[in-house]
XYZ file of C-alpha atoms in Angstrom:
712
model
C 168.603 -75.456 -69.980
C 169.811 -75.207 -66.414
C 167.642 -76.519 -63.783
C 165.208 -74.448 -61.961
C 166.534 -74.179 -58.118
C 163.855 -73.281 -55.416
C 164.185 -70.616 -53.048
C 165.197 -71.169 -49.583
C 163.008 -67.962 -48.315
C 159.785 -68.864 -49.909
C 160.132 -72.730 -51.462
C 158.840 -71.492 -54.601
C 160.784 -72.897 -57.593
C 162.939 -70.241 -59.539
C 164.486 -70.472 -63.527
C 168.041 -69.970 -63.742
C 168.449 -66.223 -64.947
C 169.789 -66.131 -68.448
C 169.933 -62.955 -70.578
C 171.088 -59.386 -71.293
C 171.583 -56.151 -69.483
C 171.575 -53.128 -70.881
C 173.780 -51.414 -68.789
C 176.460 -49.360 -70.331
C 177.675 -45.764 -70.763
C 176.525 -44.345 -73.785
C 173.680 -44.097 -76.568
C 170.699 -46.346 -75.077
C 169.389 -48.872 -77.806
C 166.192 -48.006 -79.610
C 162.455 -49.617 -78.592
C 162.883 -51.326 -82.253
C 166.127 -52.922 -81.166
C 165.064 -54.481 -78.220
C 161.933 -55.650 -79.308
C 164.297 -57.858 -81.426
C 166.479 -58.594 -78.711
C 163.562 -60.253 -77.255
C 162.492 -62.031 -80.069
C 166.094 -63.772 -80.107
C 166.150 -64.359 -76.325
C 163.138 -66.500 -76.963
C 164.669 -68.105 -79.922
C 167.943 -69.026 -78.353
C 166.539 -70.114 -74.626
C 167.359 -66.701 -72.792
C 164.954 -65.606 -70.277
C 165.769 -62.136 -68.779
C 166.572 -58.785 -69.896
C 167.418 -56.033 -67.063
C 166.590 -52.636 -68.332
C 169.533 -50.453 -66.643
C 170.712 -47.573 -69.800
C 173.068 -45.382 -67.683
C 172.288 -42.629 -69.695
C 168.219 -42.908 -69.342
C 168.250 -39.572 -67.113
C 165.305 -41.288 -65.200
C 167.357 -44.254 -64.267
C 169.840 -42.816 -62.653
C 170.789 -39.004 -63.027
C 167.079 -37.833 -62.281
C 165.484 -41.015 -60.474
C 162.934 -39.100 -58.562
C 161.656 -38.065 -61.788
C 158.183 -39.722 -62.961
C 157.572 -40.856 -66.429
C 155.780 -38.920 -68.717
C 152.996 -39.933 -70.545
C 154.777 -40.449 -73.671
C 157.687 -42.100 -71.730
C 155.128 -44.438 -69.994
C 153.642 -45.667 -73.337
C 157.088 -46.808 -74.423
C 157.776 -48.641 -71.344
C 154.540 -50.334 -71.395
C 154.976 -51.354 -75.276
C 158.558 -52.947 -73.996
C 157.186 -54.647 -70.962
C 154.223 -56.390 -73.068
C 156.630 -56.965 -76.039
C 158.900 -59.067 -73.220
C 156.161 -60.820 -72.387
C 154.966 -61.805 -75.569
C 158.453 -63.652 -75.735
C 158.378 -65.067 -72.374
C 161.465 -62.550 -71.308
C 161.376 -61.480 -67.782
C 161.621 -57.315 -67.903
C 163.623 -56.263 -64.907
C 163.468 -52.612 -64.353
C 166.622 -51.018 -62.623
C 166.494 -48.092 -60.789
C 169.933 -46.214 -59.573
C 169.453 -43.901 -56.939
C 173.003 -43.985 -55.326
C 174.364 -40.623 -56.809
C 172.672 -38.517 -54.294
C 170.114 -40.447 -52.343
C 169.549 -39.675 -48.734
C 169.365 -43.269 -47.429
C 168.295 -42.002 -44.042
C 165.351 -39.263 -45.172
C 162.052 -41.337 -45.496
C 160.855 -38.471 -48.133
C 163.491 -39.894 -50.084
C 162.647 -43.684 -49.625
C 158.848 -42.690 -50.045
C 159.660 -41.133 -53.578
C 161.587 -44.107 -54.518
C 158.797 -46.480 -53.677
C 156.873 -43.864 -55.796
C 158.821 -44.150 -58.654
C 158.966 -48.170 -58.763
C 155.067 -48.162 -58.121
C 154.948 -46.225 -61.408
C 156.656 -48.822 -63.201
C 154.820 -51.596 -61.439
C 151.490 -49.839 -62.627
C 153.052 -50.476 -66.450
C 152.708 -54.329 -65.975
C 156.567 -54.822 -64.661
C 156.766 -57.173 -61.664
C 160.724 -57.848 -61.503
C 162.857 -54.902 -60.066
C 166.845 -54.220 -59.343
C 168.073 -51.236 -57.045
C 171.473 -50.797 -58.205
C 174.555 -49.186 -56.134
C 177.112 -49.558 -58.413
C 180.141 -46.676 -59.757
C 179.063 -43.994 -56.804
C 180.595 -42.374 -54.134
C 181.321 -44.418 -50.777
C 180.983 -41.348 -48.475
C 178.138 -41.253 -46.542
C 176.384 -37.666 -45.991
C 176.444 -36.594 -42.301
C 172.570 -37.225 -42.197
C 173.306 -41.193 -43.099
C 176.247 -41.247 -40.606
C 174.022 -40.108 -37.551
C 171.320 -43.213 -38.699
C 173.907 -45.957 -40.076
C 176.868 -47.570 -38.815
C 178.136 -48.190 -42.113
C 177.368 -47.257 -46.122
C 176.336 -51.097 -46.255
C 173.908 -50.839 -43.719
C 172.380 -47.808 -45.000
C 171.701 -49.823 -48.697
C 170.663 -52.881 -47.268
C 167.680 -50.783 -44.924
C 166.633 -49.155 -48.180
C 166.637 -52.029 -50.271
C 164.898 -54.382 -48.084
C 162.149 -51.722 -47.456
C 161.515 -51.298 -50.855
C 161.847 -54.872 -51.435
C 159.243 -55.413 -48.956
C 156.739 -52.465 -50.393
C 156.719 -54.043 -53.550
C 155.271 -57.344 -52.128
C 158.436 -59.314 -52.154
C 158.540 -60.039 -56.134
C 160.013 -63.484 -57.458
C 162.960 -61.526 -59.221
C 164.891 -58.407 -57.012
C 168.176 -57.645 -57.925
C 170.533 -55.765 -55.378
C 173.847 -54.511 -56.918
C 176.341 -53.905 -54.219
C 179.063 -51.155 -54.411
C 181.924 -53.500 -53.958
C 180.621 -55.374 -57.029
C 183.924 -57.539 -57.809
C 186.668 -58.847 -56.023
C 189.025 -56.426 -56.597
C 186.995 -53.891 -54.884
C 186.716 -55.443 -51.836
C 188.673 -54.568 -48.576
C 191.046 -56.526 -47.841
C 189.209 -58.802 -49.833
C 186.185 -61.167 -50.370
C 185.910 -63.399 -47.386
C 187.383 -60.507 -45.118
C 185.241 -57.715 -46.654
C 183.001 -55.921 -43.758
C 181.111 -54.482 -46.631
C 180.331 -57.809 -48.093
C 179.437 -59.336 -45.057
C 176.808 -56.598 -43.667
C 175.107 -57.138 -47.180
C 175.008 -61.064 -46.778
C 174.025 -61.309 -43.124
C 170.968 -58.304 -43.438
C 169.981 -58.172 -46.813
C 166.336 -60.251 -47.148
C 166.782 -64.175 -48.516
C 164.438 -62.829 -51.026
C 166.791 -60.619 -53.261
C 169.781 -61.907 -55.304
C 173.076 -60.138 -55.648
C 174.627 -58.919 -58.889
C 178.412 -59.889 -59.140
C 180.796 -58.921 -62.022
C 183.489 -61.435 -60.718
C 187.270 -60.714 -59.659
C 187.404 -57.908 -61.549
C 184.933 -55.463 -63.553
C 185.846 -56.899 -66.641
C 186.861 -60.573 -65.588
C 189.293 -62.556 -67.806
C 188.399 -65.841 -66.002
C 185.826 -66.648 -63.415
C 186.308 -69.851 -61.513
C 184.221 -72.134 -59.553
C 186.237 -71.198 -56.467
C 185.582 -67.690 -56.233
C 181.805 -68.087 -56.798
C 181.673 -70.697 -54.033
C 184.083 -68.222 -51.967
C 181.435 -65.184 -52.403
C 178.412 -67.170 -52.314
C 179.493 -68.181 -48.676
C 180.262 -64.596 -47.607
C 177.071 -63.291 -49.379
C 174.865 -66.338 -48.089
C 173.243 -66.841 -51.590
C 174.359 -67.555 -55.256
C 175.446 -64.535 -57.062
C 173.709 -63.273 -60.630
C 176.870 -62.495 -62.919
C 176.922 -59.278 -64.692
C 179.258 -60.043 -67.466
C 181.336 -57.441 -68.403
C 183.506 -59.241 -70.967
C 182.014 -58.264 -74.343
C 181.594 -54.563 -72.611
C 183.194 -51.866 -74.762
C 182.026 -48.401 -73.226
C 185.308 -47.626 -71.882
C 187.121 -47.654 -75.085
C 185.420 -46.206 -78.072
C 188.286 -47.890 -80.177
C 187.479 -51.309 -79.301
C 184.393 -53.784 -79.952
C 184.475 -57.483 -79.309
C 182.887 -60.335 -81.419
C 184.799 -63.283 -79.673
C 182.669 -66.144 -77.930
C 181.311 -66.016 -74.483
C 184.354 -68.496 -72.763
C 186.594 -68.608 -69.630
C 183.618 -69.424 -67.730
C 183.477 -73.052 -66.949
C 179.828 -74.754 -67.311
C 180.409 -76.212 -63.674
C 179.780 -72.513 -62.488
C 175.964 -73.034 -63.361
C 174.759 -74.886 -60.753
C 176.536 -72.743 -58.442
C 174.636 -69.364 -59.633
C 171.336 -67.852 -59.522
C 172.049 -66.754 -63.155
C 174.315 -64.959 -66.160
C 173.431 -61.710 -67.444
C 175.687 -60.387 -70.291
C 176.334 -56.450 -70.800
C 177.554 -56.451 -73.829
C 178.912 -54.198 -76.373
C 177.157 -50.470 -76.849
C 176.364 -51.251 -80.497
C 173.121 -53.425 -80.308
C 173.860 -55.151 -83.950
C 177.533 -56.526 -83.131
C 176.140 -58.200 -80.003
C 174.920 -61.231 -81.930
C 177.892 -63.193 -81.392
C 177.985 -62.009 -77.611
C 174.293 -63.171 -76.908
C 174.212 -66.154 -79.035
C 177.490 -67.715 -77.414
C 175.946 -67.262 -74.103
C 172.746 -68.908 -75.130
C 174.696 -71.778 -76.089
C 176.931 -71.881 -73.044
C 173.405 -71.853 -70.585
C 172.425 -75.174 -73.081
C 175.459 -76.672 -72.278
C 174.786 -77.498 -68.960
C 171.702 -79.382 -69.333
C 173.465 -81.349 -71.943
C 174.756 -83.709 -68.733
C 172.127 -86.484 -68.502
C 173.070 -89.626 -67.053
C 176.837 -88.932 -67.613
C 176.078 -88.006 -71.427
C 176.888 -85.155 -73.180
C 175.799 -82.754 -75.431
C 177.514 -83.719 -78.636
C 177.110 -81.054 -80.718
C 179.166 -78.704 -78.753
C 181.897 -80.955 -77.368
C 184.638 -83.434 -78.526
C 187.512 -83.187 -80.637
C 188.189 -79.499 -80.158
C 191.556 -77.943 -79.405
C 190.058 -74.570 -78.345
C 192.923 -74.823 -75.360
C 194.200 -76.980 -72.675
C 192.039 -78.484 -70.296
C 188.918 -77.456 -72.240
C 185.414 -77.714 -70.882
C 184.089 -80.913 -71.882
C 180.296 -79.588 -72.093
C 181.295 -76.324 -74.275
C 183.482 -75.529 -76.782
C 183.906 -71.529 -77.647
C 185.065 -72.047 -81.097
C 182.207 -74.123 -82.320
C 179.834 -71.836 -80.096
C 181.347 -68.990 -82.486
C 180.536 -71.171 -85.560
C 177.186 -71.818 -84.844
C 176.630 -68.163 -84.042
C 178.301 -66.817 -87.132
C 176.447 -68.937 -89.107
C 173.431 -67.746 -88.068
C 174.406 -64.003 -87.952
C 175.449 -64.320 -92.001
C 171.859 -64.576 -92.553
C 170.928 -61.421 -91.339
C 173.560 -59.710 -93.166
C 172.587 -61.237 -96.284
C 168.933 -60.028 -95.672
C 168.342 -56.374 -96.671
C 166.914 -54.276 -93.931
C 165.432 -51.008 -95.821
C 164.873 -50.071 -99.204
C 167.585 -49.117 -101.557
C 170.263 -51.535 -100.083
C 173.095 -52.861 -102.302
C 172.082 -55.510 -105.164
C 173.990 -57.532 -107.547
C 175.320 -55.434 -110.688
C 175.728 -57.983 -112.643
C 173.112 -57.617 -115.475
C 172.848 -61.710 -115.923
C 170.666 -61.069 -112.147
C 167.959 -58.737 -113.985
C 166.935 -61.390 -116.510
C 163.797 -63.348 -116.230
C 163.657 -66.458 -114.912
C 160.471 -68.699 -114.697
C 158.382 -65.689 -113.623
C 156.187 -63.652 -116.120
C 156.736 -60.578 -114.432
C 159.316 -57.900 -115.280
C 162.008 -56.621 -113.246
C 161.460 -53.696 -111.556
C 163.510 -50.504 -112.801
C 164.262 -47.000 -111.600
C 163.953 -45.501 -115.167
C 161.062 -47.121 -117.147
C 162.323 -47.509 -120.903
C 166.292 -46.988 -119.828
C 167.991 -50.132 -121.340
C 170.247 -51.829 -119.033
C 173.517 -50.828 -119.484
C 175.779 -53.552 -120.892
C 179.644 -53.238 -121.024
C 181.105 -53.789 -124.590
C 184.538 -55.817 -124.693
C 187.014 -52.883 -124.266
C 184.636 -51.040 -121.521
C 185.598 -51.440 -117.749
C 183.322 -54.345 -116.256
C 180.520 -53.476 -114.151
C 181.273 -54.162 -110.365
C 179.504 -56.955 -108.604
C 179.433 -56.991 -104.867
C 181.002 -60.018 -103.775
C 178.640 -62.096 -101.292
C 179.940 -62.303 -97.708
C 181.201 -65.139 -96.545
C 181.552 -67.726 -93.057
C 185.552 -67.203 -93.654
C 185.162 -63.150 -93.352
C 182.640 -63.044 -90.314
C 185.067 -65.739 -88.418
C 188.058 -62.885 -89.380
C 186.008 -60.220 -88.329
C 185.551 -62.127 -84.987
C 189.182 -62.902 -84.624
C 190.227 -59.289 -85.169
C 187.895 -57.985 -82.737
C 187.600 -61.041 -80.179
C 188.302 -60.458 -76.503
C 189.389 -57.593 -73.951
C 192.145 -60.381 -73.011
C 193.343 -61.795 -76.211
C 192.846 -61.511 -79.702
C 191.823 -64.309 -82.157
C 194.226 -66.995 -83.938
C 194.765 -64.572 -87.136
C 195.082 -61.348 -85.371
C 198.013 -63.076 -83.705
C 199.656 -64.760 -86.357
C 199.510 -61.425 -88.009
C 200.901 -59.863 -84.878
C 203.620 -62.531 -84.683
C 204.741 -62.516 -88.651
C 204.904 -58.719 -88.673
C 207.131 -59.166 -85.408
C 209.850 -61.635 -87.161
C 209.521 -59.658 -90.231
C 210.903 -56.490 -88.464
C 213.113 -58.129 -86.259
C 214.922 -60.165 -89.372
C 214.511 -57.004 -91.770
C 218.701 -57.390 -92.327
C 217.506 -60.928 -94.509
C 216.559 -58.202 -97.213
C 217.175 -54.763 -98.462
C 218.322 -52.267 -100.626
C 221.746 -52.170 -101.800
C 222.857 -49.625 -99.586
C 222.651 -52.232 -97.098
C 224.169 -54.757 -98.947
C 227.522 -54.667 -97.354
C 225.946 -55.411 -93.607
C 223.582 -57.827 -94.939
C 226.338 -59.885 -96.968
C 228.171 -60.399 -93.469
C 225.245 -61.345 -91.495
C 222.722 -63.272 -93.836
C 222.731 -66.361 -95.800
C 220.488 -67.085 -98.872
C 217.898 -69.450 -96.311
C 217.253 -66.612 -94.273
C 216.201 -64.708 -97.338
C 213.984 -67.168 -98.811
C 212.566 -67.704 -95.400
C 211.877 -63.985 -94.964
C 210.310 -63.464 -98.768
C 208.038 -66.413 -97.709
C 206.436 -65.363 -94.663
C 206.306 -61.963 -95.876
C 204.203 -63.092 -98.916
C 201.894 -65.105 -96.465
C 201.474 -62.042 -94.501
C 200.260 -60.108 -97.645
C 197.764 -62.996 -98.160
C 196.616 -62.693 -94.747
C 196.545 -58.298 -95.030
C 194.585 -58.945 -98.561
C 191.934 -61.139 -96.955
C 191.108 -58.381 -94.201
C 190.410 -56.006 -97.428
C 188.384 -58.549 -99.040
C 186.392 -58.953 -95.630
C 186.247 -55.017 -95.547
C 184.998 -54.908 -99.375
C 182.093 -57.696 -98.677
C 181.232 -56.325 -95.692
C 180.774 -52.934 -96.936
C 178.671 -54.324 -99.293
C 176.495 -56.416 -97.676
C 172.422 -55.778 -97.820
C 171.984 -55.281 -94.313
C 173.301 -51.865 -93.578
C 172.276 -51.363 -90.252
C 175.015 -53.962 -88.891
C 177.068 -52.360 -91.424
C 176.871 -48.836 -89.757
C 177.649 -50.263 -86.161
C 180.853 -51.739 -87.644
C 181.869 -49.545 -90.023
C 184.189 -46.910 -88.062
C 186.003 -50.382 -86.312
C 186.517 -51.911 -89.856
C 187.869 -48.732 -91.470
C 190.264 -48.557 -88.372
C 191.426 -51.967 -89.080
C 191.859 -51.687 -92.832
C 193.880 -48.488 -92.167
C 196.306 -50.341 -90.198
C 196.993 -53.579 -91.728
C 197.414 -51.309 -94.690
C 200.251 -49.594 -93.396
C 201.551 -52.720 -92.026
C 201.597 -54.317 -95.459
C 203.193 -51.114 -97.139
C 206.361 -51.153 -94.476
C 206.617 -54.604 -95.188
C 206.704 -54.541 -98.927
C 209.213 -51.418 -98.206
C 211.562 -53.651 -96.139
C 211.492 -56.584 -98.992
C 212.016 -54.217 -101.976
C 208.840 -54.374 -103.438
C 208.075 -50.592 -103.164
C 209.439 -47.176 -102.777
C 209.555 -46.015 -99.081
C 205.338 -45.730 -98.012
C 205.013 -41.835 -98.049
C 202.078 -42.925 -95.348
C 204.787 -45.084 -93.191
C 208.255 -43.124 -93.918
C 207.288 -39.332 -94.186
C 207.679 -36.867 -91.486
C 204.295 -35.340 -92.624
C 201.786 -37.938 -92.810
C 198.004 -37.666 -93.919
C 195.871 -37.494 -90.799
C 194.764 -41.385 -91.410
C 199.043 -42.536 -91.448
C 198.780 -42.282 -87.763
C 197.076 -42.805 -84.619
C 195.398 -39.356 -83.527
C 193.366 -37.646 -80.885
C 194.431 -36.052 -77.809
C 193.834 -39.088 -75.597
C 196.500 -41.133 -77.350
C 199.235 -38.205 -76.985
C 198.480 -38.163 -73.421
C 199.066 -41.875 -73.169
C 202.485 -41.898 -74.859
C 204.085 -39.191 -72.952
C 203.316 -41.503 -69.742
C 205.510 -44.590 -68.376
C 205.231 -47.775 -69.505
C 202.662 -46.989 -72.207
C 201.914 -50.095 -74.424
C 202.737 -52.546 -71.741
C 198.993 -53.791 -71.802
C 199.621 -54.793 -75.403
C 197.709 -58.205 -75.544
C 200.818 -58.890 -78.180
C 204.161 -58.292 -75.995
C 207.593 -59.283 -76.948
C 209.768 -59.395 -74.887
C 207.860 -58.683 -71.813
C 208.467 -55.696 -70.028
C 208.593 -55.377 -66.632
C 211.868 -53.009 -65.833
C 211.042 -49.053 -64.883
C 213.475 -47.032 -66.201
C 214.380 -43.501 -66.128
C 216.429 -40.867 -68.171
C 218.598 -38.152 -66.759
C 221.247 -35.659 -67.892
C 225.005 -36.759 -68.538
C 227.120 -35.645 -65.773
C 230.998 -36.287 -65.506
C 230.524 -38.711 -62.671
C 229.254 -40.568 -65.165
C 232.109 -41.764 -67.315
C 233.293 -44.699 -65.591
C 229.837 -46.396 -65.659
C 230.010 -45.553 -69.787
C 233.388 -47.087 -70.528
C 232.446 -49.960 -68.659
C 229.126 -50.264 -70.981
C 231.159 -49.407 -73.779
C 234.236 -52.100 -73.178
C 231.578 -54.649 -72.514
C 229.869 -54.265 -75.971
C 232.953 -53.928 -77.925
C 234.378 -57.225 -76.725
C 230.782 -58.901 -77.391
C 230.655 -57.708 -80.748
C 234.446 -58.418 -81.769
C 234.791 -61.791 -79.745
C 238.266 -60.416 -79.158
C 240.013 -57.708 -77.601
C 238.730 -53.988 -78.771
C 242.248 -53.409 -80.277
C 240.976 -56.042 -82.891
C 238.158 -53.689 -84.275
C 238.461 -50.635 -86.666
C 238.661 -47.447 -84.334
C 235.447 -45.085 -84.790
C 235.188 -41.244 -83.891
C 232.870 -42.140 -81.269
C 234.645 -44.344 -79.152
C 236.665 -40.987 -78.034
C 232.911 -39.830 -76.423
C 232.138 -43.276 -74.877
C 235.838 -43.599 -73.830
C 235.997 -40.742 -72.136
C 238.718 -38.356 -73.977
C 235.927 -36.379 -75.499
C 233.236 -34.886 -73.587
C 229.845 -34.316 -75.329
C 228.809 -30.809 -76.066
C 226.724 -28.931 -73.550
C 223.294 -30.207 -72.895
C 223.954 -33.219 -75.408
C 224.219 -35.962 -72.925
C 221.706 -38.686 -71.989
C 221.970 -41.552 -69.329
C 219.779 -44.492 -68.908
C 219.290 -45.743 -65.643
C 217.074 -48.834 -64.343
C 216.918 -50.315 -60.489
C 220.721 -51.496 -60.768
C 222.216 -48.381 -62.114
C 223.083 -47.112 -65.525
C 222.356 -49.209 -68.344
C 222.677 -47.000 -71.493
C 223.822 -43.604 -72.699
C 223.650 -41.184 -75.755
C 226.464 -38.713 -76.338
C 226.422 -35.852 -79.301
C 228.956 -33.252 -80.520
C 227.321 -30.474 -82.431
C 230.203 -29.878 -84.682
C 232.291 -33.190 -85.146
C 234.864 -31.424 -87.673
C 238.120 -31.473 -85.094
C 237.147 -34.876 -83.994
C 236.984 -36.492 -87.025
C 240.308 -34.896 -88.409
C 242.083 -36.602 -85.611
C 240.841 -39.659 -86.727
C 241.702 -38.855 -90.587
C 238.031 -38.949 -91.466
C 235.779 -36.321 -93.623
C 232.165 -35.750 -92.146
C 229.279 -36.095 -94.461
C 228.587 -32.773 -95.673
C 224.998 -32.575 -94.668
C 225.685 -34.364 -91.064
C 228.001 -32.323 -89.411
C 227.081 -33.588 -85.899
C 228.118 -36.893 -84.175
C 226.018 -39.245 -82.059
C 226.444 -42.465 -80.301
C 224.604 -44.361 -78.106
C 224.968 -47.956 -76.447
C 222.560 -50.196 -74.342
C 223.503 -52.923 -71.682
C 222.481 -56.442 -72.887
C 219.974 -56.356 -69.762
C 217.982 -53.819 -71.564
C 215.582 -55.767 -73.584
C 212.762 -53.203 -74.140
C 213.039 -50.454 -77.259
C 211.191 -48.054 -76.052
C 213.152 -46.243 -73.711
C 216.270 -46.391 -75.866
C 213.754 -44.625 -78.892
C 212.548 -42.398 -76.046
C 216.341 -41.284 -75.282
C 217.637 -40.998 -78.819
C 214.846 -39.030 -79.657
C 215.427 -36.766 -76.670
C 219.108 -36.378 -77.572
C 217.898 -35.345 -81.592
C 215.854 -32.653 -79.673
C 218.307 -31.357 -78.019
C 221.073 -31.121 -80.549
C 218.646 -29.319 -83.097
C 218.177 -26.966 -80.536
C 221.593 -26.826 -80.243
C 221.722 -25.761 -83.831
C 222.623 -28.988 -85.812
C 220.932 -29.686 -88.746
C 221.814 -33.323 -88.986
C 223.624 -35.840 -87.413
C 225.447 -39.380 -88.604
C 226.417 -42.420 -86.340
C 228.942 -45.196 -86.905
C 228.641 -48.347 -86.295
C 231.155 -51.482 -86.520
C 229.828 -53.782 -89.404
C 229.256 -56.858 -86.652
C 227.146 -54.501 -84.574
C 223.966 -56.020 -85.780
C 221.893 -54.907 -82.663
C 222.633 -51.084 -83.250
C 222.461 -51.171 -87.311
C 218.937 -52.789 -86.543
C 217.990 -50.442 -84.174
C 218.866 -47.261 -85.950
C 217.140 -48.716 -89.202
C 213.880 -49.226 -87.484
C 213.606 -45.669 -86.231
C 212.623 -44.990 -89.761
C 214.728 -41.652 -89.997
C 218.392 -42.797 -90.456
C 219.692 -43.817 -93.339
C 222.661 -45.308 -94.529
C 225.342 -42.984 -95.989
C 227.901 -43.662 -98.349
C 231.090 -42.569 -97.146
C 234.223 -42.336 -99.589
C 237.485 -43.311 -97.670
C 236.393 -44.471 -94.619
C 237.103 -48.234 -93.648
C 235.033 -50.734 -95.323
C 233.824 -52.331 -91.941
C 232.415 -48.962 -90.614
C 229.284 -48.163 -91.277
C 227.997 -44.341 -91.456
C 223.931 -43.705 -90.860
C 222.675 -40.178 -90.777
C 219.373 -38.032 -90.245
C 218.084 -34.436 -90.906
C 217.056 -32.392 -88.012
């Protein structure tokens, strides 16, 4: 473990703070869970618990109120349990929502509240001023020159009143580098804190951001010089209270162990759900022990060497190995029954007597054990959960800034299978496929699809084994998350099978009226999808999306730019003068000989100008006759769309064609078709991926022209 440090103020030796902060927004943990946490901390070598649940009314919203006798009894029991396990219980209070710093009565009320908790046996405290408004009230503006001065004055007074306890933490309002104006080294707020806060008070810090991807030694050295003390890291890397759809079970990482001598301590503020925090807390404990492995230049052999976690990996700590150790221990908890009536093996052989003379317990005395005959369905037997299952679970729910290796592989494979879907398909697309794709590509596609299917099945197996694990409390914390990932993987698997011609089009994937579980629902999701650049923060991005696009109505002045794009794309497709390719009805629209129907034209622009267009004719009969073509009966309207090669993000193109189709439906169209030259693989792939366009069989049309249509 990290070596104890001496306090500059008192000369006393102070141990490195390591443990857990319960500081999230949401349902607080139960008293039983906290007691179990203390036992785990003792077992793993952690020493601190910071009590700061945002939804404890008397911790934050009603901080002035004293605890009732019933509440006091619970806190006394909790503090006693922490002491029994050698864990320092730090009581935190958050008065910043509405305290008047300059009012002596307010300060006296704060002291009275902490005196009450001190009477419960608590000797360590924390004042939190995070996530509050920075505007002072008129009375405070008269008394203090800045918000920082007000906070420091009250904190110093309370610290002194409590007898300057060995552990007293202060959480500043600017608790990360991102909040500092203009930066950490020039922050007037932090300089005031550093210069005026009493030396015995430690400062909490989350790193570069609220949820920091990396915390470097250089960044800690910088903030320590301003605060004039080493900070205690309040680490939100496993916190999930900001998104109910995410949970994090990857290892503690991206914090080099070289940080440990530079810090006063580290506290993890993990997931709201108690049980899934096993990995977060266990791996933090391993990280804290790693620095102690450096004795005379020797390293902790168990945790280092021979690991390819990442380039330039920490010589004293391996996240990969730390994760394996945590999951190995966690597996034992999964397999232990936490309540009567949990799942049990259903195979009759498990009910036979072994060496004991005791009869097996039976719920219905006298009823024989059912044994299926040869023609009956076999009894269901719950497969035991394995370490590989938990490894997969962790990789699917890894960390805020990265997916685990299996999740990355699945996303990469699905992206490749979509991008190369022309390698396989049904008979209707054979004409295009035969020109574009060889047998080697088809074989590769099917091989990778098979591998993807194997990964999907592994997710389903993990789900089934987790669902039947004896420890139901852990399962209940995880159940919504594993149901969600199972649903997503099921849809992805069905889509790939459909592309490969292994099944009929999935009703879940392709229907215009899916079941509720077939799409991401909720008002929040709909709001996000309406905003610009939604999805740009996906952890899996291909290609990078950096441009900002706008879609506006077509006007006659756009004809010249549209013609340029049209001619450039024709030359690119044919690798020859445009006259060498087949003439399309839509060439008249893009070339300016035909005008789009009213309110049926859109233009895409980026910072360089027009970069795409989508034009439509609600009635293409006359245009078709001029080209000696017959229209498909159910598709009387024509659309054409094209993008400049510099547009690499498909999202604005999908949005533009979707908007055009809505406009044409409003104009009375019941169905539209588009034409593509056989070599235009880019647009063929685009329309195919929309899911609504299908290839049409057109009698009398040139063989090198492909028609696709969709009903409105």
